[in-house]
Structure formats: C-alpha cells, structure tokens
Coordinates of C-alpha atoms in Angstrom, one line a residue:
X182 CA 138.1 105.6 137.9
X183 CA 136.5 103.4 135.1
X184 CA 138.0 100.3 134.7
X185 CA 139.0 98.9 131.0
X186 CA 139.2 95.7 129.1
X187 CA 140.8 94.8 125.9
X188 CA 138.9 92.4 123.3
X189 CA 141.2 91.4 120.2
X190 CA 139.9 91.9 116.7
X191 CA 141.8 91.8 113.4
X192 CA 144.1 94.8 112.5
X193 CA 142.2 95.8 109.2
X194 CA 138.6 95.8 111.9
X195 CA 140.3 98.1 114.2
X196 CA 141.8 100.6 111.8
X197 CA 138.6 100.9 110.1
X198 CA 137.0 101.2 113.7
X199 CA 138.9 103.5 114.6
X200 CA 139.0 105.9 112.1
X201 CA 135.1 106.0 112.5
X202 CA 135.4 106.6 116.3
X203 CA 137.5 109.5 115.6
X204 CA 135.3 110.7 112.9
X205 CA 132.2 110.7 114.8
X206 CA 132.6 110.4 118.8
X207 CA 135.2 111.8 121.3
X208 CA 136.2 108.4 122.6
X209 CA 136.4 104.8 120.9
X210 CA 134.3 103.7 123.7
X211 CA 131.7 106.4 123.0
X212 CA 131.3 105.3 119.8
X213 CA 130.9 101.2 120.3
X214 CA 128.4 101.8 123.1
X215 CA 126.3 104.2 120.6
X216 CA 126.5 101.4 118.0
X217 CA 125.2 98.9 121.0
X218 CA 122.2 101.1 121.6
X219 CA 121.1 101.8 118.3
X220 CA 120.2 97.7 117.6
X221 CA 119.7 97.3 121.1
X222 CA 116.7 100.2 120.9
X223 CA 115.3 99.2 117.4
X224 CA 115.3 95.9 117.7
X225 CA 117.1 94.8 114.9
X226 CA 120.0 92.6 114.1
X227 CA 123.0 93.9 112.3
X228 CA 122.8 91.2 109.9
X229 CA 119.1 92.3 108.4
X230 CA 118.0 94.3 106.1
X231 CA 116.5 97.4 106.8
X232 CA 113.9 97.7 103.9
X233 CA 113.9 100.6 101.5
X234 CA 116.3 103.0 102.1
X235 CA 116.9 106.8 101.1
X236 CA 117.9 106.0 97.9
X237 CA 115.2 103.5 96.5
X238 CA 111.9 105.7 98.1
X239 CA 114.0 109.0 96.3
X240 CA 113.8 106.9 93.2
X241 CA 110.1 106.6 93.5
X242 CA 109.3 109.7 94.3
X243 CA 111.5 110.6 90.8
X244 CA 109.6 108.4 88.8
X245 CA 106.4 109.6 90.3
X246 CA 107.2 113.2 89.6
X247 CA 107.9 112.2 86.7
X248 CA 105.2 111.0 85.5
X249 CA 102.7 114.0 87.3
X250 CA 105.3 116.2 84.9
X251 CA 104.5 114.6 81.6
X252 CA 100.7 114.6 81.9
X253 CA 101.1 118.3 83.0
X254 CA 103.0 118.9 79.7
X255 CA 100.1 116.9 78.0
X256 CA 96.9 119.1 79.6
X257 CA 99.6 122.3 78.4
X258 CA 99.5 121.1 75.5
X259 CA 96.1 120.1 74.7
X260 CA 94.5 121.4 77.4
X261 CA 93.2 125.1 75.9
X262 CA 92.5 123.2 72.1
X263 CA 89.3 121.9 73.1
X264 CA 87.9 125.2 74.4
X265 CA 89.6 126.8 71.4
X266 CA 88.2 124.6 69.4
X267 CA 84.8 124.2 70.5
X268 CA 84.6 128.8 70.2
X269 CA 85.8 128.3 66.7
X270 CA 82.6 126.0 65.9
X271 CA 80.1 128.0 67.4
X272 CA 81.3 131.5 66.4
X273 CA 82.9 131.0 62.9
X274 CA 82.3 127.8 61.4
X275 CA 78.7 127.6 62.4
X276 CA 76.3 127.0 59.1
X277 CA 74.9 129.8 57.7
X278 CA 71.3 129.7 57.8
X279 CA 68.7 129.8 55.1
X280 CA 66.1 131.9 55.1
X281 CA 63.4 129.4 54.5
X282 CA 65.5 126.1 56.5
X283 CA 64.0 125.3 59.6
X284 CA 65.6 125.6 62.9
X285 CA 65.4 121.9 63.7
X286 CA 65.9 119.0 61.5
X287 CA 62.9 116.9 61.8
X288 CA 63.5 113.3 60.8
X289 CA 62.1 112.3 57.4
X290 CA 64.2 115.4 55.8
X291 CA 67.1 115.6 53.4
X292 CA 70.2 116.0 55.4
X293 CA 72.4 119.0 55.4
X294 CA 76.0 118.0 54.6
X295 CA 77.3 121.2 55.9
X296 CA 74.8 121.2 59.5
X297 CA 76.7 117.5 59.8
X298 CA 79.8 118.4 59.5
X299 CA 79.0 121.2 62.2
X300 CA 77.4 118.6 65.0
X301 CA 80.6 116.3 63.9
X302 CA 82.9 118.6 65.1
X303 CA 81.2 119.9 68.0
X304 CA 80.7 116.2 69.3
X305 CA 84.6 115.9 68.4
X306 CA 85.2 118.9 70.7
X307 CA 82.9 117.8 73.5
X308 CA 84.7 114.5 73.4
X309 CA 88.3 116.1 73.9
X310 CA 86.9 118.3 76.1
X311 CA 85.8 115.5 78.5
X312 CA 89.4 114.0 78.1
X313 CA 90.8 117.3 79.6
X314 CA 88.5 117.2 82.6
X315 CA 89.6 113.7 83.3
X316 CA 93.4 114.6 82.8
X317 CA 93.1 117.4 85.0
X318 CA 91.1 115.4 87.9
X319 CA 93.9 112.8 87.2
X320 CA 96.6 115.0 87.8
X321 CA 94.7 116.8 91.0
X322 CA 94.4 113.0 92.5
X323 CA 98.2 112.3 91.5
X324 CA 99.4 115.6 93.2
X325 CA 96.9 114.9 96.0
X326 CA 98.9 111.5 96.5
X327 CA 102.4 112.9 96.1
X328 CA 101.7 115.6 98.8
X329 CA 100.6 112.5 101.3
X330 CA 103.6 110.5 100.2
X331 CA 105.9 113.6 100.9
X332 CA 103.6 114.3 104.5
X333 CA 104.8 110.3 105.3
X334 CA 108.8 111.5 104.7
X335 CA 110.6 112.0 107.6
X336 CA 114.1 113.3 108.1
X337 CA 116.5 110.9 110.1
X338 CA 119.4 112.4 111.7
X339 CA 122.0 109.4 112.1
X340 CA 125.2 109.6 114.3
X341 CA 126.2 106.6 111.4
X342 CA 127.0 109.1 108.7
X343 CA 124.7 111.4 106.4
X344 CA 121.2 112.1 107.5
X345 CA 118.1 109.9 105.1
X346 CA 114.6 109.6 104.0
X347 CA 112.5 107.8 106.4
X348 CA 109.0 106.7 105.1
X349 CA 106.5 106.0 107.8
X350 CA 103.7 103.8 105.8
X351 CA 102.7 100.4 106.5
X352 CA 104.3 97.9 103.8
X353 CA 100.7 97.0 102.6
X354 CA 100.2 100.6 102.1
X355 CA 103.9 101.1 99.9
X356 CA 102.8 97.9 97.9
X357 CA 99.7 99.3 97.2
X358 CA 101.1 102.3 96.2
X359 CA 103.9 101.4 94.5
X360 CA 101.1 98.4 92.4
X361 CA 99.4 101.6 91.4
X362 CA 102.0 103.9 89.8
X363 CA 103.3 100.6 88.0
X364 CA 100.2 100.1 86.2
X365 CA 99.5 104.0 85.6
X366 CA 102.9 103.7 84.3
X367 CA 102.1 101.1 81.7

C-alpha cells in the first residue's frame, strides 16, 4: 500500500488544482507528478518564459501570408499587361512602312516621330515586363520560404490543455527571418 502525506495550500490553490486534476488525470496525485516531470525533463523553471508561443508564430505566419497574397493579386493583375501589351506593339501599332524609308535609321537622319513613339513603348513594355519576372521570382522565393517555415512547425500534444505550434529554428534564424519580412513589409 502507498503511503500519503498532506501539504497545506490556500483553499482558492486547491479548488483550482483540483478541478484541473479531475479534468485531466485519474488521480490528484497523477496529475502533480506529471506537472513535476514536465519542468523537471525540459529544464525550465515555472517562473520563465517560454518564448513565442502558438499564438504569436500563428500571427507571423498571417502576416506573411499575407503579404505572399497581395503580390499575388499584384502579378494577377499586371502580370498578363506587359505581354499583352508588348503583342499589341508589334502586331497593330507597329509603323507603317514607306516604300522608299529605309529599314534602319542611320544616325545623321530626320527622326521619325511615329518610329519613336513605337521603340518608346516597346522599351515601356520591356521595362514592365522585367518587373513581372522579378515579382514572380519574388513570390517563388517568398513561397519557397513559407514552405520551410511551415516544414520547422511541429504539433505539440500537451497533457496542460489544447495542443500548439512548436517552431524548431534557432532564435538567430527567427530574428533573421522575422528582420526580413519587416523590411519587405515596409
């Protein structure tokens, strides 16, 4: 037969105790001696902090998606217009050519206003064109991130209450990361 001893705490500590105990394990001693292991085998002290928590890498993660979902909606947007754009210039709003204009102008000529207007807006397409490449290699690094972010969350199963969001990266990493999205935020 085990042998028991009593230990006084204050009445409000022991109905809140208690209640837990019932909640969670089958006997009140069950339930201290689980609370006894879980500091005891991850070396902390109740009194500090654990870090982030569920709740403030969820909120990253939010804000991150957040962001990847706006520059999506911004290559949607704009993303097809400089192809468009650049078919339009070549196919319909190309100048018409003279019969007795040259196919190059040589310098030392008379410009052409229309021919400059035309190499305007195809340099106007090419540029919007290279922005789209380097929104959509944004993006691809951004969702290449995200996935490596979401490979580093682990599910926690607690005998404490709900089960979390564990993140298994170095704190030098997190800062890093977080630094970054900060100032790709701003």
């Amino acid at each position: 037969m085990k042998s028991f001893q009593s230990i006084r705490f204050k009445k409000e500590t022991v109905k809140d105790f208690q209640t837990f105990s019932r909640k969670f394990f089958k006997t009140h001693t069950e339930a201290l001696q689980a609370m006894l292991d879980f500091f005891l085998y991850n070396e902390i002290s109740p009194k500090e902090s654990l870090g982030p928590n569920g709740r403030t890498i969820t909120n990253l993660i939010k804000k991150r998606f957040n962001a990847m979902a706006a520059m999506m909606k911004n290559i949607e947007k704009q993303g097809i217009l400089p192809t468009k754009t650049m078919l339009e210039l070549l196919f319909e709003h190309s100048p018409k050519k003279k019969q007795e204009q040259a196919p190059l102008l040589l310098y030392g000529q008379d410009t052409d206003p229309e021919r400059d207007m035309f190499f305007k807006k195809v340099e106007q397409a090419l540029i919007m064109e290279k922005e789209n490449t380097n929104l959509k290699r944004d993006l691809r690094q951004n969702r290449v991130e995200f996935y490596l972010v979401l490979k580093k969350l682990h599910l926690v199963k607690s005998s404490f209450g709900k089960p979390r969001l564990q993140l298994d990266m170095t704190l030098a990493d997190f800062e890093r990361l977080k630094m970054k999205i900060e100032k790709e935020l701003h």
